[in-house]
């Protein structure tokens, strides 16, 4: 039976997706290089649009593409042309920034390793900021273990609105987006770098966040692709590092601080989670993991210490029941600590933003000649 043109197109694209870009580590179909695909019975024509006319592998692309398409049994002739459209990083960044204009401050929450309570802390900080009167969004970029749906008890799927944007889920006064809303959380997904990259970009670009004072981004643990994408895509108000008191945890957290600094991201400070345990019976505080590691880390790195969150079984219970402690037990000591941490974060952001404005004003007042040498120097 003769294939329809649509089926033929699918076959051609599938064949072409065997051609990989050796630098971008993705195939030329995924990268959007194939343009103007035309099929007329056994004749196939298309253009490979490269990102630069100086592409050193352009002929290799064309040869491999022709061979791949010719391997289809109904194909008689293949005409592959090469063209180039040079990409602009500024253009891409400006486009993304234009879309994120209504989001005033993006805050990344990071940790050196998993299990330190990063997601729990990110959620409760977001809730605390909302309780203090701010408009807050929470984006779960922890693609390897999206926990937001469980911690916040969200079971519905987001809808696409009239503007063809993803409508974030609204719960407890927060706007929420997580990969966990889109896939089954039990599904073991093996995420490759480029997928993490495009998901983070998509959550920034295609979600209708609306007006937000703070967008909290829960990053995966460590120093991987999501961290790099986020720092390269939008200007972050700053990053927060969550750690536990143990010396080893502090060493690993220090590496994350190093990465942010290298990427010119302002580090707002660190939070020590599971800092101490308050006895339910006598109220005595026990330093199970040698409290103070987070504070020492801050001193060593010269970053603000944002606060200590105690070990409290209500935190875990709240997470399991989809009712985080700031909502479930608002009067508890741990909730009060979250309010204080949220206030510290808000202050750090205001200070950083004011400093930046001050510096820019100084540059503007100094005029274009600042730091320029005159012929008499
Ligand atoms: P991460 O995001 O760093 O992997 P999670 O936020 O998923 O860590 O927390 C890991 C586990 O520890 C969860 O079961 C969570 O409820 C629990 N947890 C986190 N912080 C605390 C705390 N301060 N007291 C008690 N349990 C906590």
mmCIF file of C-alpha atoms in Angstrom, residues 4-361:
data_model
loop_
_atom_site.group_PDB
_atom_site.id
_atom_site.type_symbol
_atom_site.label_atom_id
_atom_site.label_comp_id
_atom_site.label_asym_id
_atom_site.label_seq_id
_atom_site.Cartn_x
_atom_site.Cartn_y
_atom_site.Cartn_z
ATOM 1 C CA UNK A 4 0.625 8.971 2.508
ATOM 2 C CA UNK A 5 2.797 12.070 2.299
ATOM 3 C CA UNK A 6 2.420 12.522 6.037
ATOM 4 C CA UNK A 7 3.706 9.007 6.690
ATOM 5 C CA UNK A 8 6.590 9.592 4.313
ATOM 6 C CA UNK A 9 7.442 12.819 6.152
ATOM 7 C CA UNK A 10 7.505 10.942 9.463
ATOM 8 C CA UNK A 11 9.809 8.307 7.959
ATOM 9 C CA UNK A 12 12.170 10.955 6.568
ATOM 10 C CA UNK A 13 12.358 12.784 9.901
ATOM 11 C CA UNK A 14 12.963 9.515 11.726
ATOM 12 C CA UNK A 15 15.774 8.638 9.325
ATOM 13 C CA UNK A 16 17.289 12.108 9.684
ATOM 14 C CA UNK A 17 17.230 11.893 13.465
ATOM 15 C CA UNK A 18 20.097 9.394 13.166
ATOM 16 C CA UNK A 19 22.369 12.320 12.242
ATOM 17 C CA UNK A 20 23.963 13.739 15.368
ATOM 18 C CA UNK A 21 25.609 17.115 15.926
ATOM 19 C CA UNK A 22 28.955 16.184 17.515
ATOM 20 C CA UNK A 23 29.138 19.470 19.453
ATOM 21 C CA UNK A 24 25.564 19.864 20.660
ATOM 22 C CA UNK A 25 25.153 16.095 21.275
ATOM 23 C CA UNK A 26 21.670 16.089 19.808
ATOM 24 C CA UNK A 27 20.250 15.003 16.472
ATOM 25 C CA UNK A 28 19.598 17.500 13.704
ATOM 26 C CA UNK A 29 15.802 17.014 13.798
ATOM 27 C CA UNK A 30 15.539 17.717 17.543
ATOM 28 C CA UNK A 31 17.783 20.735 17.029
ATOM 29 C CA UNK A 32 15.322 22.076 14.457
ATOM 30 C CA UNK A 33 17.892 22.151 11.642
ATOM 31 C CA UNK A 34 15.580 20.545 9.051
ATOM 32 C CA UNK A 35 13.573 23.144 7.149
ATOM 33 C CA UNK A 36 11.404 23.251 4.080
ATOM 34 C CA UNK A 37 10.882 19.481 3.739
ATOM 35 C CA UNK A 38 9.169 18.635 0.438
ATOM 36 C CA UNK A 39 8.168 15.212 -0.824
ATOM 37 C CA UNK A 40 6.864 14.353 -4.255
ATOM 38 C CA UNK A 41 6.428 10.605 -4.818
ATOM 39 C CA UNK A 42 10.030 9.238 -4.592
ATOM 40 C CA UNK A 43 11.726 12.683 -4.538
ATOM 41 C CA UNK A 44 12.715 14.251 -1.226
ATOM 42 C CA UNK A 45 14.119 17.748 -0.784
ATOM 43 C CA UNK A 46 14.982 19.678 2.385
ATOM 44 C CA UNK A 47 17.299 22.332 3.745
ATOM 45 C CA UNK A 48 19.658 21.835 6.654
ATOM 46 C CA UNK A 49 19.763 25.177 8.440
ATOM 47 C CA UNK A 50 22.967 25.410 10.462
ATOM 48 C CA UNK A 51 23.736 27.802 13.296
ATOM 49 C CA UNK A 52 26.723 29.221 11.424
ATOM 50 C CA UNK A 53 27.984 29.194 7.834
ATOM 51 C CA UNK A 54 31.387 28.369 9.340
ATOM 52 C CA UNK A 55 30.138 25.004 10.615
ATOM 53 C CA UNK A 56 33.123 22.643 10.227
ATOM 54 C CA UNK A 57 30.956 19.541 9.825
ATOM 55 C CA UNK A 58 28.390 20.889 7.338
ATOM 56 C CA UNK A 59 29.373 18.556 4.504
ATOM 57 C CA UNK A 60 29.361 15.609 6.866
ATOM 58 C CA UNK A 61 25.812 16.554 7.911
ATOM 59 C CA UNK A 62 24.677 16.710 4.295
ATOM 60 C CA UNK A 63 26.312 13.403 3.322
ATOM 61 C CA UNK A 64 24.940 11.592 6.362
ATOM 62 C CA UNK A 65 21.475 13.094 5.860
ATOM 63 C CA UNK A 66 21.355 12.031 2.199
ATOM 64 C CA UNK A 67 22.537 8.496 3.047
ATOM 65 C CA UNK A 68 19.966 8.204 5.853
ATOM 66 C CA UNK A 69 17.039 9.308 3.658
ATOM 67 C CA UNK A 70 18.181 7.201 0.707
ATOM 68 C CA UNK A 71 18.006 4.102 2.922
ATOM 69 C CA UNK A 72 14.165 4.362 2.815
ATOM 70 C CA UNK A 73 12.934 1.922 0.173
ATOM 71 C CA UNK A 74 10.480 4.338 -1.526
ATOM 72 C CA UNK A 75 13.058 7.140 -1.919
ATOM 73 C CA UNK A 76 14.585 7.652 -5.383
ATOM 74 C CA UNK A 77 16.204 11.114 -5.255
ATOM 75 C CA UNK A 78 17.366 13.285 -2.355
ATOM 76 C CA UNK A 79 18.187 16.963 -2.626
ATOM 77 C CA UNK A 80 19.692 18.412 0.553
ATOM 78 C CA UNK A 81 20.695 22.076 0.627
ATOM 79 C CA UNK A 82 22.686 23.834 3.296
ATOM 80 C CA UNK A 83 21.865 27.242 4.763
ATOM 81 C CA UNK A 84 22.826 29.071 7.945
ATOM 82 C CA UNK A 85 21.144 31.372 10.420
ATOM 83 C CA UNK A 86 23.625 32.624 12.982
ATOM 84 C CA UNK A 87 22.151 32.429 16.490
ATOM 85 C CA UNK A 88 22.277 35.303 18.940
ATOM 86 C CA UNK A 89 22.597 34.616 22.630
ATOM 87 C CA UNK A 90 21.474 38.150 23.452
ATOM 88 C CA UNK A 91 18.337 37.715 21.354
ATOM 89 C CA UNK A 92 17.458 34.437 23.068
ATOM 90 C CA UNK A 93 18.113 35.881 26.518
ATOM 91 C CA UNK A 94 16.096 39.009 25.789
ATOM 92 C CA UNK A 95 13.186 36.939 24.551
ATOM 93 C CA UNK A 96 13.144 34.894 27.734
ATOM 94 C CA UNK A 97 13.596 37.929 29.922
ATOM 95 C CA UNK A 98 10.713 39.712 28.172
ATOM 96 C CA UNK A 99 8.481 36.762 28.998
ATOM 97 C CA UNK A 100 9.646 36.705 32.613
ATOM 98 C CA UNK A 101 9.191 40.472 33.065
ATOM 99 C CA UNK A 102 6.269 40.080 35.450
ATOM 100 C CA UNK A 103 8.367 37.867 37.736
ATOM 101 C CA UNK A 104 10.321 40.234 39.937
ATOM 102 C CA UNK A 105 12.774 37.928 41.710
ATOM 103 C CA UNK A 106 13.794 34.390 40.836
ATOM 104 C CA UNK A 107 15.392 32.558 43.756
ATOM 105 C CA UNK A 108 17.145 29.223 43.272
ATOM 106 C CA UNK A 109 17.166 26.748 46.166
ATOM 107 C CA UNK A 110 20.068 24.328 45.898
ATOM 108 C CA UNK A 111 21.892 21.692 47.914
ATOM 109 C CA UNK A 112 25.096 19.716 47.561
ATOM 110 C CA UNK A 113 23.387 16.335 47.938
ATOM 111 C CA UNK A 114 19.945 14.785 48.167
ATOM 112 C CA UNK A 115 18.042 14.153 51.378
ATOM 113 C CA UNK A 116 19.032 17.326 53.242
ATOM 114 C CA UNK A 117 15.451 18.601 53.050
ATOM 115 C CA UNK A 118 15.950 21.017 50.136
ATOM 116 C CA UNK A 119 12.467 20.521 48.664
ATOM 117 C CA UNK A 120 10.759 20.663 52.064
ATOM 118 C CA UNK A 121 12.618 23.880 52.854
ATOM 119 C CA UNK A 122 11.852 25.387 49.401
ATOM 120 C CA UNK A 123 8.117 24.709 49.830
ATOM 121 C CA UNK A 124 7.949 26.090 53.361
ATOM 122 C CA UNK A 125 9.938 29.209 52.450
ATOM 123 C CA UNK A 126 7.522 29.831 49.576
ATOM 124 C CA UNK A 127 4.544 29.401 51.923
ATOM 125 C CA UNK A 128 6.152 31.644 54.548
ATOM 126 C CA UNK A 129 6.755 34.414 51.976
ATOM 127 C CA UNK A 130 3.124 34.098 50.840
ATOM 128 C CA UNK A 131 1.963 34.263 54.468
ATOM 129 C CA UNK A 132 3.935 37.493 54.820
ATOM 130 C CA UNK A 133 1.890 38.952 51.967
ATOM 131 C CA UNK A 134 4.046 38.349 48.868
ATOM 132 C CA UNK A 135 2.913 36.914 45.526
ATOM 133 C CA UNK A 136 4.855 33.676 45.230
ATOM 134 C CA UNK A 137 5.417 30.952 42.642
ATOM 135 C CA UNK A 138 7.225 27.655 43.099
ATOM 136 C CA UNK A 139 8.859 25.797 40.251
ATOM 137 C CA UNK A 140 10.074 22.266 40.802
ATOM 138 C CA UNK A 141 13.162 21.855 38.625
ATOM 139 C CA UNK A 142 14.189 18.737 40.564
ATOM 140 C CA UNK A 143 13.510 16.575 37.522
ATOM 141 C CA UNK A 144 15.214 13.511 39.008
ATOM 142 C CA UNK A 145 12.868 13.417 41.974
ATOM 143 C CA UNK A 146 10.004 15.874 41.627
ATOM 144 C CA UNK A 147 8.494 15.931 45.114
ATOM 145 C CA UNK A 148 6.241 18.974 44.943
ATOM 146 C CA UNK A 149 3.075 17.006 44.046
ATOM 147 C CA UNK A 150 3.461 14.878 47.185
ATOM 148 C CA UNK A 151 4.584 17.618 49.584
ATOM 149 C CA UNK A 152 1.737 19.903 48.504
ATOM 150 C CA UNK A 153 -0.828 17.164 47.868
ATOM 151 C CA UNK A 154 -1.451 18.175 44.247
ATOM 152 C CA UNK A 155 -3.032 15.513 42.062
ATOM 153 C CA UNK A 156 -4.523 17.506 39.207
ATOM 154 C CA UNK A 157 -2.842 18.288 35.899
ATOM 155 C CA UNK A 158 -2.215 21.837 34.722
ATOM 156 C CA UNK A 159 -4.296 23.142 31.829
ATOM 157 C CA UNK A 160 -3.289 25.033 28.713
ATOM 158 C CA UNK A 161 -4.913 28.480 28.627
ATOM 159 C CA UNK A 162 -6.141 30.605 25.709
ATOM 160 C CA UNK A 163 -2.714 32.161 25.254
ATOM 161 C CA UNK A 164 -1.436 28.572 24.744
ATOM 162 C CA UNK A 165 0.542 28.770 27.969
ATOM 163 C CA UNK A 166 0.622 26.252 30.804
ATOM 164 C CA UNK A 167 -1.562 27.477 33.649
ATOM 165 C CA UNK A 168 0.260 26.847 36.953
ATOM 166 C CA UNK A 169 -1.673 24.960 39.635
ATOM 167 C CA UNK A 170 -2.746 27.218 42.507
ATOM 168 C CA UNK A 171 -2.644 25.865 46.038
ATOM 169 C CA UNK A 172 -2.243 27.460 49.486
ATOM 170 C CA UNK A 173 -1.819 30.812 47.741
ATOM 171 C CA UNK A 174 1.142 29.618 45.620
ATOM 172 C CA UNK A 175 1.439 29.175 41.859
ATOM 173 C CA UNK A 176 3.026 25.796 41.233
ATOM 174 C CA UNK A 177 4.666 23.917 38.401
ATOM 175 C CA UNK A 178 6.388 20.538 38.517
ATOM 176 C CA UNK A 179 7.301 17.787 36.112
ATOM 177 C CA UNK A 180 5.514 15.571 38.642
ATOM 178 C CA UNK A 181 2.202 17.166 37.527
ATOM 179 C CA UNK A 182 2.835 15.920 34.001
ATOM 180 C CA UNK A 183 4.232 12.428 34.523
ATOM 181 C CA UNK A 184 3.622 9.644 36.990
ATOM 182 C CA UNK A 185 6.069 10.240 39.871
ATOM 183 C CA UNK A 186 6.759 6.503 40.149
ATOM 184 C CA UNK A 187 7.956 6.524 36.564
ATOM 185 C CA UNK A 188 11.721 6.081 36.568
ATOM 186 C CA UNK A 189 12.781 8.655 34.031
ATOM 187 C CA UNK A 190 16.360 8.695 32.903
ATOM 188 C CA UNK A 191 16.954 12.331 32.167
ATOM 189 C CA UNK A 192 19.748 13.374 29.900
ATOM 190 C CA UNK A 193 21.362 16.785 30.108
ATOM 191 C CA UNK A 194 19.621 18.348 27.087
ATOM 192 C CA UNK A 195 16.202 17.228 28.366
ATOM 193 C CA UNK A 196 16.793 18.870 31.726
ATOM 194 C CA UNK A 197 17.950 21.972 29.890
ATOM 195 C CA UNK A 198 14.836 22.203 27.727
ATOM 196 C CA UNK A 199 12.473 21.431 30.602
ATOM 197 C CA UNK A 200 13.858 24.247 32.737
ATOM 198 C CA UNK A 201 13.651 26.597 29.752
ATOM 199 C CA UNK A 202 10.088 25.480 29.046
ATOM 200 C CA UNK A 203 8.984 26.023 32.636
ATOM 201 C CA UNK A 204 10.367 29.537 32.453
ATOM 202 C CA UNK A 205 9.006 30.336 29.005
ATOM 203 C CA UNK A 206 5.725 28.478 28.615
ATOM 204 C CA UNK A 207 4.204 28.695 32.081
ATOM 205 C CA UNK A 208 1.887 31.650 32.643
ATOM 206 C CA UNK A 209 3.356 32.787 35.967
ATOM 207 C CA UNK A 210 1.637 36.170 35.875
ATOM 208 C CA UNK A 211 2.704 38.802 38.417
ATOM 209 C CA UNK A 212 5.041 37.365 41.032
ATOM 210 C CA UNK A 213 7.197 38.996 43.701
ATOM 211 C CA UNK A 214 9.219 35.817 44.157
ATOM 212 C CA UNK A 215 9.582 32.678 42.077
ATOM 213 C CA UNK A 216 11.277 29.959 44.126
ATOM 214 C CA UNK A 217 13.016 27.324 42.014
ATOM 215 C CA UNK A 218 13.719 23.963 43.648
ATOM 216 C CA UNK A 219 16.830 22.688 41.837
ATOM 217 C CA UNK A 220 18.033 19.085 41.706
ATOM 218 C CA UNK A 221 20.866 18.380 44.166
ATOM 219 C CA UNK A 222 24.434 18.960 43.036
ATOM 220 C CA UNK A 223 25.922 21.037 40.275
ATOM 221 C CA UNK A 224 24.365 19.732 37.048
ATOM 222 C CA UNK A 225 22.523 20.882 33.937
ATOM 223 C CA UNK A 226 19.505 22.444 35.648
ATOM 224 C CA UNK A 227 21.751 24.734 37.676
ATOM 225 C CA UNK A 228 23.676 25.810 34.604
ATOM 226 C CA UNK A 229 20.557 26.343 32.466
ATOM 227 C CA UNK A 230 18.901 28.458 35.105
ATOM 228 C CA UNK A 231 21.925 30.613 35.745
ATOM 229 C CA UNK A 232 22.469 31.135 32.022
ATOM 230 C CA UNK A 233 18.827 31.761 31.071
ATOM 231 C CA UNK A 234 17.601 34.475 33.404
ATOM 232 C CA UNK A 235 19.035 36.930 35.866
ATOM 233 C CA UNK A 236 18.570 35.310 39.260
ATOM 234 C CA UNK A 237 17.927 37.487 42.296
ATOM 235 C CA UNK A 238 20.096 34.963 44.076
ATOM 236 C CA UNK A 239 20.616 31.422 45.269
ATOM 237 C CA UNK A 240 20.061 29.783 48.639
ATOM 238 C CA UNK A 241 21.970 26.700 49.723
ATOM 239 C CA UNK A 242 20.347 24.187 52.076
ATOM 240 C CA UNK A 243 22.683 22.067 54.161
ATOM 241 C CA UNK A 244 22.666 19.901 57.278
ATOM 242 C CA UNK A 245 25.032 20.425 60.229
ATOM 243 C CA UNK A 246 27.511 17.625 59.484
ATOM 244 C CA UNK A 247 30.994 18.682 58.333
ATOM 245 C CA UNK A 248 30.782 16.559 55.178
ATOM 246 C CA UNK A 249 27.485 18.180 54.142
ATOM 247 C CA UNK A 250 29.082 21.602 54.543
ATOM 248 C CA UNK A 251 32.011 20.658 52.315
ATOM 249 C CA UNK A 252 29.633 19.555 49.535
ATOM 250 C CA UNK A 253 27.412 22.614 50.030
ATOM 251 C CA UNK A 254 30.544 24.739 49.665
ATOM 252 C CA UNK A 255 31.031 23.347 46.154
ATOM 253 C CA UNK A 256 27.558 24.525 45.154
ATOM 254 C CA UNK A 257 28.321 28.001 46.466
ATOM 255 C CA UNK A 258 31.503 27.886 44.354
ATOM 256 C CA UNK A 259 29.509 27.040 41.225
ATOM 257 C CA UNK A 260 27.068 29.922 41.736
ATOM 258 C CA UNK A 261 29.915 32.330 42.294
ATOM 259 C CA UNK A 262 31.632 31.145 39.150
ATOM 260 C CA UNK A 263 28.386 31.783 37.243
ATOM 261 C CA UNK A 264 28.129 35.268 38.814
ATOM 262 C CA UNK A 265 24.991 34.371 40.773
ATOM 263 C CA UNK A 266 24.593 36.251 44.024
ATOM 264 C CA UNK A 267 24.475 33.805 46.956
ATOM 265 C CA UNK A 268 21.791 35.031 49.353
ATOM 266 C CA UNK A 269 22.947 32.692 52.099
ATOM 267 C CA UNK A 270 22.669 29.204 53.575
ATOM 268 C CA UNK A 271 20.055 27.488 55.742
ATOM 269 C CA UNK A 272 20.900 24.738 58.193
ATOM 270 C CA UNK A 273 18.128 22.130 58.131
ATOM 271 C CA UNK A 274 17.735 19.327 60.702
ATOM 272 C CA UNK A 275 19.810 21.606 62.887
ATOM 273 C CA UNK A 276 18.665 20.285 66.286
ATOM 274 C CA UNK A 277 15.839 18.260 67.763
ATOM 275 C CA UNK A 278 13.324 19.594 70.272
ATOM 276 C CA UNK A 279 12.068 16.942 72.698
ATOM 277 C CA UNK A 280 8.287 16.646 72.538
ATOM 278 C CA UNK A 281 8.105 16.005 76.293
ATOM 279 C CA UNK A 282 10.567 18.352 77.982
ATOM 280 C CA UNK A 283 11.167 20.895 75.193
ATOM 281 C CA UNK A 284 14.967 20.459 75.534
ATOM 282 C CA UNK A 285 16.997 21.030 72.358
ATOM 283 C CA UNK A 286 19.324 18.178 71.340
ATOM 284 C CA UNK A 287 22.145 18.749 68.857
ATOM 285 C CA UNK A 288 21.988 15.401 67.070
ATOM 286 C CA UNK A 289 24.211 16.276 64.105
ATOM 287 C CA UNK A 290 26.601 18.775 65.738
ATOM 288 C CA UNK A 291 24.600 21.951 65.231
ATOM 289 C CA UNK A 292 26.410 24.951 63.800
ATOM 290 C CA UNK A 293 27.890 23.431 60.622
ATOM 291 C CA UNK A 294 25.775 25.742 58.439
ATOM 292 C CA UNK A 295 26.853 28.835 60.343
ATOM 293 C CA UNK A 296 30.518 27.809 60.084
ATOM 294 C CA UNK A 297 30.087 27.309 56.344
ATOM 295 C CA UNK A 298 28.689 30.832 56.033
ATOM 296 C CA UNK A 299 31.565 32.293 58.022
ATOM 297 C CA UNK A 300 34.111 30.405 55.929
ATOM 298 C CA UNK A 301 32.566 31.550 52.641
ATOM 299 C CA UNK A 302 31.514 35.018 53.723
ATOM 300 C CA UNK A 303 27.805 34.521 53.005
ATOM 301 C CA UNK A 304 24.809 35.353 55.230
ATOM 302 C CA UNK A 305 23.419 32.684 57.549
ATOM 303 C CA UNK A 306 19.671 32.705 56.933
ATOM 304 C CA UNK A 307 18.581 30.497 59.828
ATOM 305 C CA UNK A 308 18.356 27.051 61.401
ATOM 306 C CA UNK A 309 15.377 24.719 60.992
ATOM 307 C CA UNK A 310 14.972 22.030 63.685
ATOM 308 C CA UNK A 311 14.330 18.340 63.128
ATOM 309 C CA UNK A 312 10.618 17.996 63.696
ATOM 310 C CA UNK A 313 8.579 14.898 62.903
ATOM 311 C CA UNK A 314 5.684 17.168 61.880
ATOM 312 C CA UNK A 315 7.808 18.241 58.919
ATOM 313 C CA UNK A 316 7.949 14.715 57.552
ATOM 314 C CA UNK A 317 4.320 13.974 58.448
ATOM 315 C CA UNK A 318 3.251 17.228 56.802
ATOM 316 C CA UNK A 319 5.175 16.314 53.644
ATOM 317 C CA UNK A 320 3.608 12.866 53.520
ATOM 318 C CA UNK A 321 0.099 14.244 53.980
ATOM 319 C CA UNK A 322 0.488 17.046 51.447
ATOM 320 C CA UNK A 323 0.213 19.660 54.206
ATOM 321 C CA UNK A 324 3.576 21.383 54.790
ATOM 322 C CA UNK A 325 4.278 22.503 58.327
ATOM 323 C CA UNK A 326 3.831 26.261 57.676
ATOM 324 C CA UNK A 327 0.215 25.452 56.698
ATOM 325 C CA UNK A 328 -0.382 22.405 58.917
ATOM 326 C CA UNK A 329 1.130 23.763 62.153
ATOM 327 C CA UNK A 330 1.475 27.526 61.663
ATOM 328 C CA UNK A 331 2.078 28.283 65.347
ATOM 329 C CA UNK A 332 4.852 25.679 65.809
ATOM 330 C CA UNK A 333 8.461 26.709 66.473
ATOM 331 C CA UNK A 334 9.530 25.272 63.134
ATOM 332 C CA UNK A 335 6.954 27.417 61.282
ATOM 333 C CA UNK A 336 8.146 30.493 63.162
ATOM 334 C CA UNK A 337 11.688 29.656 62.075
ATOM 335 C CA UNK A 338 10.523 29.488 58.445
ATOM 336 C CA UNK A 339 8.896 32.905 58.782
ATOM 337 C CA UNK A 340 12.156 34.305 60.144
ATOM 338 C CA UNK A 341 14.188 32.641 57.326
ATOM 339 C CA UNK A 342 11.751 34.046 54.734
ATOM 340 C CA UNK A 343 12.151 37.539 56.202
ATOM 341 C CA UNK A 344 15.936 37.204 56.083
ATOM 342 C CA UNK A 345 15.778 36.125 52.431
ATOM 343 C CA UNK A 346 13.485 39.034 51.531
ATOM 344 C CA UNK A 347 15.871 41.474 53.248
ATOM 345 C CA UNK A 348 18.901 40.005 51.470
ATOM 346 C CA UNK A 349 17.149 40.405 48.111
ATOM 347 C CA UNK A 350 16.108 43.982 48.829
ATOM 348 C CA UNK A 351 19.683 44.834 49.858
ATOM 349 C CA UNK A 352 21.165 43.121 46.777
ATOM 350 C CA UNK A 353 18.686 44.858 44.435
ATOM 351 C CA UNK A 354 19.300 48.261 46.056
ATOM 352 C CA UNK A 355 23.075 47.757 45.827
ATOM 353 C CA UNK A 356 22.772 46.904 42.158
ATOM 354 C CA UNK A 357 20.627 49.981 41.454
ATOM 355 C CA UNK A 358 23.151 52.109 43.379
ATOM 356 C CA UNK A 359 26.063 50.727 41.385
ATOM 357 C CA UNK A 360 24.267 51.310 38.097
ATOM 358 C CA UNK A 361 23.426 54.880 39.077
#
